[in-house]
Amino acid sequence: MSIREWLHDLYRHQEWADAKHWRAIGGFDKARADDTIRKRLHHLHLVQHVLYWSVGDRVTSPQITTPDDFDSFESLREYARAFHAHVPSYFGALTDDRLSTSIHMGWFKDPPLSITVAEALTQCAMHSQHHRGQNASRLRELGGVPEDTDYIIWLWKGRPAPAW
C-alpha cells in the first residue's frame, strides 16, 4: 500500500469514526447539550477544514468559524460532514509529488513551521482521533456510552462505510 493509499484509508476510517462519534453524542441528550463537547466538536472539525485548506491551493482564505456560528447540533454535524464530502475527490487527484511538497503552516510563528502535505494529512487524522477520545471520556462522565472508534476495530469490521 502506498503512502497515498494508506492516508486515504485513514481518512475513510476518520469519517466512519466521526459518524459513530456523532451518533453516540447525538443519542444522549446530556451530551448533545454539553458545552464542553459542543466546543470540542467544533474545534475538531474546524481544524479538519483548516488543514484541508492548508494542503489545497490556498487561493482563498480559510473560513474560520466559531461554535456560535452553528445554531444547532444538526448544523454543526453538517459542517463536520461537509469536510468529509471533499475527501474522495481530493485523494483521487493527490499525487506522490504533492505528498512530498513542503507547505508553510502560518499559525506557527516562533519558530516557523513547514511540513510536507503527507505530514499535514497525518496530523489531521491524528488530531481528530485525539479529540474524539476526549469527547468519549466526557460522554462517559455524563453517563453515556461512547462508541469504539479505534482504527483496528474499523479494520476488523471490514472497513465499513460511515453511517451518519
PDB file of C-alpha atoms in Angstrom:
ATOM      1  CA  MET A   1       0.000   0.000   0.000  1.00  0.00           C
ATOM      2  CA  SER A   2       1.440   3.384  -0.960  1.00  0.00           C
ATOM      3  CA  ILE A   3       1.531   6.340   1.426  1.00  0.00           C
ATOM      4  CA  ARG A   4      -1.291   7.973  -0.565  1.00  0.00           C
ATOM      5  CA  GLU A   5      -3.437   4.839  -0.323  1.00  0.00           C
ATOM      6  CA  TRP A   6      -2.672   4.470   3.384  1.00  0.00           C
ATOM      7  CA  LEU A   7      -3.576   8.096   4.094  1.00  0.00           C
ATOM      8  CA  HIS A   8      -6.800   7.729   2.122  1.00  0.00           C
ATOM      9  CA  ASP A   9      -7.575   4.660   4.208  1.00  0.00           C
ATOM     10  CA  LEU A  10      -7.018   6.726   7.381  1.00  0.00           C
ATOM     11  CA  TYR A  11      -9.482   9.302   6.075  1.00  0.00           C
ATOM     12  CA  ARG A  12     -12.079   6.628   5.336  1.00  0.00           C
ATOM     13  CA  HIS A  13     -11.630   5.475   8.928  1.00  0.00           C
ATOM     14  CA  GLN A  14     -11.831   9.072  10.118  1.00  0.00           C
ATOM     15  CA  GLU A  15     -15.252   9.583   8.532  1.00  0.00           C
ATOM     16  CA  TRP A  16     -16.536   6.268   9.907  1.00  0.00           C
ATOM     17  CA  ALA A  17     -15.234   7.189  13.378  1.00  0.00           C
ATOM     18  CA  ASP A  18     -16.619  10.729  13.200  1.00  0.00           C
ATOM     19  CA  ALA A  19     -20.047   9.382  12.212  1.00  0.00           C
ATOM     20  CA  LYS A  20     -20.056   6.867  15.094  1.00  0.00           C
ATOM     21  CA  HIS A  21     -18.915   9.595  17.462  1.00  0.00           C
ATOM     22  CA  TRP A  22     -21.686  11.957  16.363  1.00  0.00           C
ATOM     23  CA  ARG A  23     -24.300   9.197  16.696  1.00  0.00           C
ATOM     24  CA  ALA A  24     -23.185   8.358  20.247  1.00  0.00           C
ATOM     25  CA  ILE A  25     -23.282  12.010  21.314  1.00  0.00           C
ATOM     26  CA  GLY A  26     -26.486  12.716  19.402  1.00  0.00           C
ATOM     27  CA  GLY A  27     -28.227   9.799  21.069  1.00  0.00           C
ATOM     28  CA  PHE A  28     -27.633  11.094  24.591  1.00  0.00           C
ATOM     29  CA  ASP A  29     -29.390  14.365  25.476  1.00  0.00           C
ATOM     30  CA  LYS A  30     -26.905  15.379  28.197  1.00  0.00           C
ATOM     31  CA  ALA A  31     -24.050  15.098  25.706  1.00  0.00           C
ATOM     32  CA  ARG A  32     -25.947  16.943  22.961  1.00  0.00           C
ATOM     33  CA  ALA A  33     -26.452  19.835  25.371  1.00  0.00           C
ATOM     34  CA  ASP A  34     -22.943  19.780  26.882  1.00  0.00           C
ATOM     35  CA  ASP A  35     -20.991  22.936  26.080  1.00  0.00           C
ATOM     36  CA  THR A  36     -17.595  21.238  26.530  1.00  0.00           C
ATOM     37  CA  ILE A  37     -18.463  18.586  23.938  1.00  0.00           C
ATOM     38  CA  ARG A  38     -20.007  21.170  21.602  1.00  0.00           C
ATOM     39  CA  LYS A  39     -16.906  23.382  21.677  1.00  0.00           C
ATOM     40  CA  ARG A  40     -14.601  20.408  21.208  1.00  0.00           C
ATOM     41  CA  LEU A  41     -16.669  19.088  18.285  1.00  0.00           C
ATOM     42  CA  HIS A  42     -16.425  22.496  16.673  1.00  0.00           C
ATOM     43  CA  HIS A  43     -12.673  22.642  17.232  1.00  0.00           C
ATOM     44  CA  LEU A  44     -12.139  19.139  15.863  1.00  0.00           C
ATOM     45  CA  HIS A  45     -13.996  19.936  12.637  1.00  0.00           C
ATOM     46  CA  LEU A  46     -12.654  23.475  12.288  1.00  0.00           C
ATOM     47  CA  VAL A  47      -9.146  22.026  12.320  1.00  0.00           C
ATOM     48  CA  GLN A  48     -10.175  19.438   9.700  1.00  0.00           C
ATOM     49  CA  HIS A  49     -11.416  22.252   7.444  1.00  0.00           C
ATOM     50  CA  VAL A  50      -8.327  24.421   8.019  1.00  0.00           C
ATOM     51  CA  LEU A  51      -5.912  21.549   7.422  1.00  0.00           C
ATOM     52  CA  TYR A  52      -7.829  20.673   4.241  1.00  0.00           C
ATOM     53  CA  TRP A  53      -7.335  24.290   3.179  1.00  0.00           C
ATOM     54  CA  SER A  54      -3.637  24.111   4.102  1.00  0.00           C
ATOM     55  CA  VAL A  55      -2.995  21.188   1.734  1.00  0.00           C
ATOM     56  CA  GLY A  56      -5.074  22.739  -1.043  1.00  0.00           C
ATOM     57  CA  ASP A  57      -4.430  25.575  -3.453  1.00  0.00           C
ATOM     58  CA  ARG A  58      -4.866  28.336  -0.817  1.00  0.00           C
ATOM     59  CA  VAL A  59      -6.442  30.637  -3.383  1.00  0.00           C
ATOM     60  CA  THR A  60      -8.903  31.932  -0.806  1.00  0.00           C
ATOM     61  CA  SER A  61      -8.502  32.333   2.929  1.00  0.00           C
ATOM     62  CA  PRO A  62      -9.823  29.569   5.158  1.00  0.00           C
ATOM     63  CA  GLN A  63     -13.229  30.215   6.684  1.00  0.00           C
ATOM     64  CA  ILE A  64     -12.681  30.440  10.424  1.00  0.00           C
ATOM     65  CA  THR A  65     -15.867  29.704  12.330  1.00  0.00           C
ATOM     66  CA  THR A  66     -16.817  29.756  15.997  1.00  0.00           C
ATOM     67  CA  PRO A  67     -19.164  27.424  17.869  1.00  0.00           C
ATOM     68  CA  ASP A  68     -21.714  30.248  17.931  1.00  0.00           C
ATOM     69  CA  ASP A  69     -21.912  30.168  14.120  1.00  0.00           C
ATOM     70  CA  PHE A  70     -23.892  26.920  14.464  1.00  0.00           C
ATOM     71  CA  ASP A  71     -27.346  27.320  15.963  1.00  0.00           C
ATOM     72  CA  SER A  72     -27.991  23.627  16.493  1.00  0.00           C
ATOM     73  CA  PHE A  73     -26.359  20.262  16.985  1.00  0.00           C
ATOM     74  CA  GLU A  74     -27.540  19.319  13.495  1.00  0.00           C
ATOM     75  CA  SER A  75     -25.972  22.363  11.811  1.00  0.00           C
ATOM     76  CA  LEU A  76     -22.620  21.616  13.451  1.00  0.00           C
ATOM     77  CA  ARG A  77     -22.905  17.986  12.319  1.00  0.00           C
ATOM     78  CA  GLU A  78     -23.494  19.175   8.741  1.00  0.00           C
ATOM     79  CA  TYR A  79     -20.327  21.259   9.000  1.00  0.00           C
ATOM     80  CA  ALA A  80     -18.489  18.076  10.024  1.00  0.00           C
ATOM     81  CA  ARG A  81     -19.966  16.143   7.113  1.00  0.00           C
ATOM     82  CA  ALA A  82     -19.028  18.905   4.659  1.00  0.00           C
ATOM     83  CA  PHE A  83     -15.350  18.264   5.342  1.00  0.00           C
ATOM     84  CA  HIS A  84     -15.720  14.572   4.589  1.00  0.00           C
ATOM     85  CA  ALA A  85     -17.516  15.313   1.315  1.00  0.00           C
ATOM     86  CA  HIS A  86     -14.232  16.730  -0.078  1.00  0.00           C
ATOM     87  CA  VAL A  87     -12.061  13.750   0.790  1.00  0.00           C
ATOM     88  CA  PRO A  88     -12.718  11.323  -2.117  1.00  0.00           C
ATOM     89  CA  SER A  89     -12.021  13.859  -4.862  1.00  0.00           C
ATOM     90  CA  TYR A  90      -9.007  15.252  -3.003  1.00  0.00           C
ATOM     91  CA  PHE A  91      -7.358  11.846  -2.683  1.00  0.00           C
ATOM     92  CA  GLY A  92      -8.378  10.952  -6.236  1.00  0.00           C
ATOM     93  CA  ALA A  93      -6.261  13.837  -7.526  1.00  0.00           C
ATOM     94  CA  LEU A  94      -3.428  13.565  -4.985  1.00  0.00           C
ATOM     95  CA  THR A  95      -0.023  12.596  -6.369  1.00  0.00           C
ATOM     96  CA  ASP A  96       3.143  11.326  -4.725  1.00  0.00           C
ATOM     97  CA  ASP A  97       4.884  14.547  -5.752  1.00  0.00           C
ATOM     98  CA  ARG A  98       2.223  16.600  -3.993  1.00  0.00           C
ATOM     99  CA  LEU A  99       2.537  14.466  -0.843  1.00  0.00           C
ATOM    100  CA  SER A 100       6.201  15.375  -0.582  1.00  0.00           C
ATOM    101  CA  THR A 101       5.586  19.100  -1.211  1.00  0.00           C
ATOM    102  CA  SER A 102       6.558  21.330   1.689  1.00  0.00           C
ATOM    103  CA  ILE A 103       3.876  23.732   2.942  1.00  0.00           C
ATOM    104  CA  HIS A 104       4.162  26.594   5.406  1.00  0.00           C
ATOM    105  CA  MET A 105       1.938  26.378   8.487  1.00  0.00           C
ATOM    106  CA  GLY A 106       1.397  30.073   9.151  1.00  0.00           C
ATOM    107  CA  TRP A 107      -0.034  29.778  12.644  1.00  0.00           C
ATOM    108  CA  PHE A 108       3.343  28.558  13.955  1.00  0.00           C
ATOM    109  CA  LYS A 109       5.413  31.721  14.359  1.00  0.00           C
ATOM    110  CA  ASP A 110       8.421  31.085  16.575  1.00  0.00           C
ATOM    111  CA  PRO A 111       9.940  29.115  15.114  1.00  0.00           C
ATOM    112  CA  PRO A 112       8.088  28.972  11.795  1.00  0.00           C
ATOM    113  CA  LEU A 113       6.975  25.551  10.606  1.00  0.00           C
ATOM    114  CA  SER A 114       6.992  23.918   7.207  1.00  0.00           C
ATOM    115  CA  ILE A 115       5.871  20.304   6.822  1.00  0.00           C
ATOM    116  CA  THR A 116       5.012  18.073   3.912  1.00  0.00           C
ATOM    117  CA  VAL A 117       1.471  17.593   2.663  1.00  0.00           C
ATOM    118  CA  ALA A 118       1.711  13.971   3.879  1.00  0.00           C
ATOM    119  CA  GLU A 119       2.608  15.190   7.369  1.00  0.00           C
ATOM    120  CA  ALA A 120      -0.273  17.693   7.390  1.00  0.00           C
ATOM    121  CA  LEU A 121      -2.712  14.982   6.327  1.00  0.00           C
ATOM    122  CA  THR A 122      -1.395  12.698   9.056  1.00  0.00           C
ATOM    123  CA  GLN A 123      -1.765  15.485  11.637  1.00  0.00           C
ATOM    124  CA  CYS A 124      -5.400  15.976  10.663  1.00  0.00           C
ATOM    125  CA  ALA A 125      -6.267  12.320  11.223  1.00  0.00           C
ATOM    126  CA  MET A 126      -4.332  12.117  14.500  1.00  0.00           C
ATOM    127  CA  HIS A 127      -5.777  15.382  15.809  1.00  0.00           C
ATOM    128  CA  SER A 128      -9.305  14.150  15.161  1.00  0.00           C
ATOM    129  CA  GLN A 129      -8.649  10.860  16.957  1.00  0.00           C
ATOM    130  CA  HIS A 130      -7.289  12.737  19.968  1.00  0.00           C
ATOM    131  CA  HIS A 131     -10.397  14.901  20.352  1.00  0.00           C
ATOM    132  CA  ARG A 132     -12.797  12.013  19.745  1.00  0.00           C
ATOM    133  CA  GLY A 133     -11.080  10.327  22.695  1.00  0.00           C
ATOM    134  CA  GLN A 134     -11.546  13.403  24.869  1.00  0.00           C
ATOM    135  CA  ASN A 135     -15.229  13.567  23.939  1.00  0.00           C
ATOM    136  CA  ALA A 136     -15.652   9.851  24.602  1.00  0.00           C
ATOM    137  CA  SER A 137     -14.314  10.400  28.131  1.00  0.00           C
ATOM    138  CA  ARG A 138     -16.654  13.353  28.636  1.00  0.00           C
ATOM    139  CA  LEU A 139     -19.607  11.333  27.319  1.00  0.00           C
ATOM    140  CA  ARG A 140     -18.819   8.614  29.867  1.00  0.00           C
ATOM    141  CA  GLU A 141     -18.560  11.260  32.656  1.00  0.00           C
ATOM    142  CA  LEU A 142     -22.071  12.425  31.720  1.00  0.00           C
ATOM    143  CA  GLY A 143     -23.409   8.866  31.965  1.00  0.00           C
ATOM    144  CA  GLY A 144     -23.389   7.997  28.282  1.00  0.00           C
ATOM    145  CA  VAL A 145     -21.746   5.132  26.445  1.00  0.00           C
ATOM    146  CA  PRO A 146     -19.108   6.072  23.852  1.00  0.00           C
ATOM    147  CA  GLU A 147     -18.660   4.078  20.667  1.00  0.00           C
ATOM    148  CA  ASP A 148     -15.398   2.262  19.971  1.00  0.00           C
ATOM    149  CA  THR A 149     -13.854   4.162  17.072  1.00  0.00           C
ATOM    150  CA  ASP A 150     -10.381   2.583  17.034  1.00  0.00           C
ATOM    151  CA  TYR A 151      -8.770   2.092  13.652  1.00  0.00           C
ATOM    152  CA  ILE A 152      -8.219  -1.596  14.370  1.00  0.00           C
ATOM    153  CA  ILE A 153     -11.944  -2.082  15.059  1.00  0.00           C
ATOM    154  CA  TRP A 154     -12.726  -0.492  11.682  1.00  0.00           C
ATOM    155  CA  LEU A 155     -10.263  -2.885  10.015  1.00  0.00           C
ATOM    156  CA  TRP A 156     -11.702  -5.884  11.928  1.00  0.00           C
ATOM    157  CA  LYS A 157     -15.217  -5.000  10.796  1.00  0.00           C
ATOM    158  CA  GLY A 158     -14.074  -4.933   7.168  1.00  0.00           C
ATOM    159  CA  ARG A 159     -13.661  -1.158   6.704  1.00  0.00           C
ATOM    160  CA  PRO A 160     -17.386  -0.322   6.919  1.00  0.00           C
ATOM    161  CA  ALA A 161     -18.793   2.817   5.325  1.00  0.00           C
ATOM    162  CA  PRO A 162     -19.797   5.656   7.649  1.00  0.00           C
ATOM    163  CA  ALA A 163     -23.382   5.753   8.888  1.00  0.00           C
ATOM    164  CA  TRP A 164     -24.178   9.324   9.764  1.00  0.00           C
TER     165      TRP A 164
END
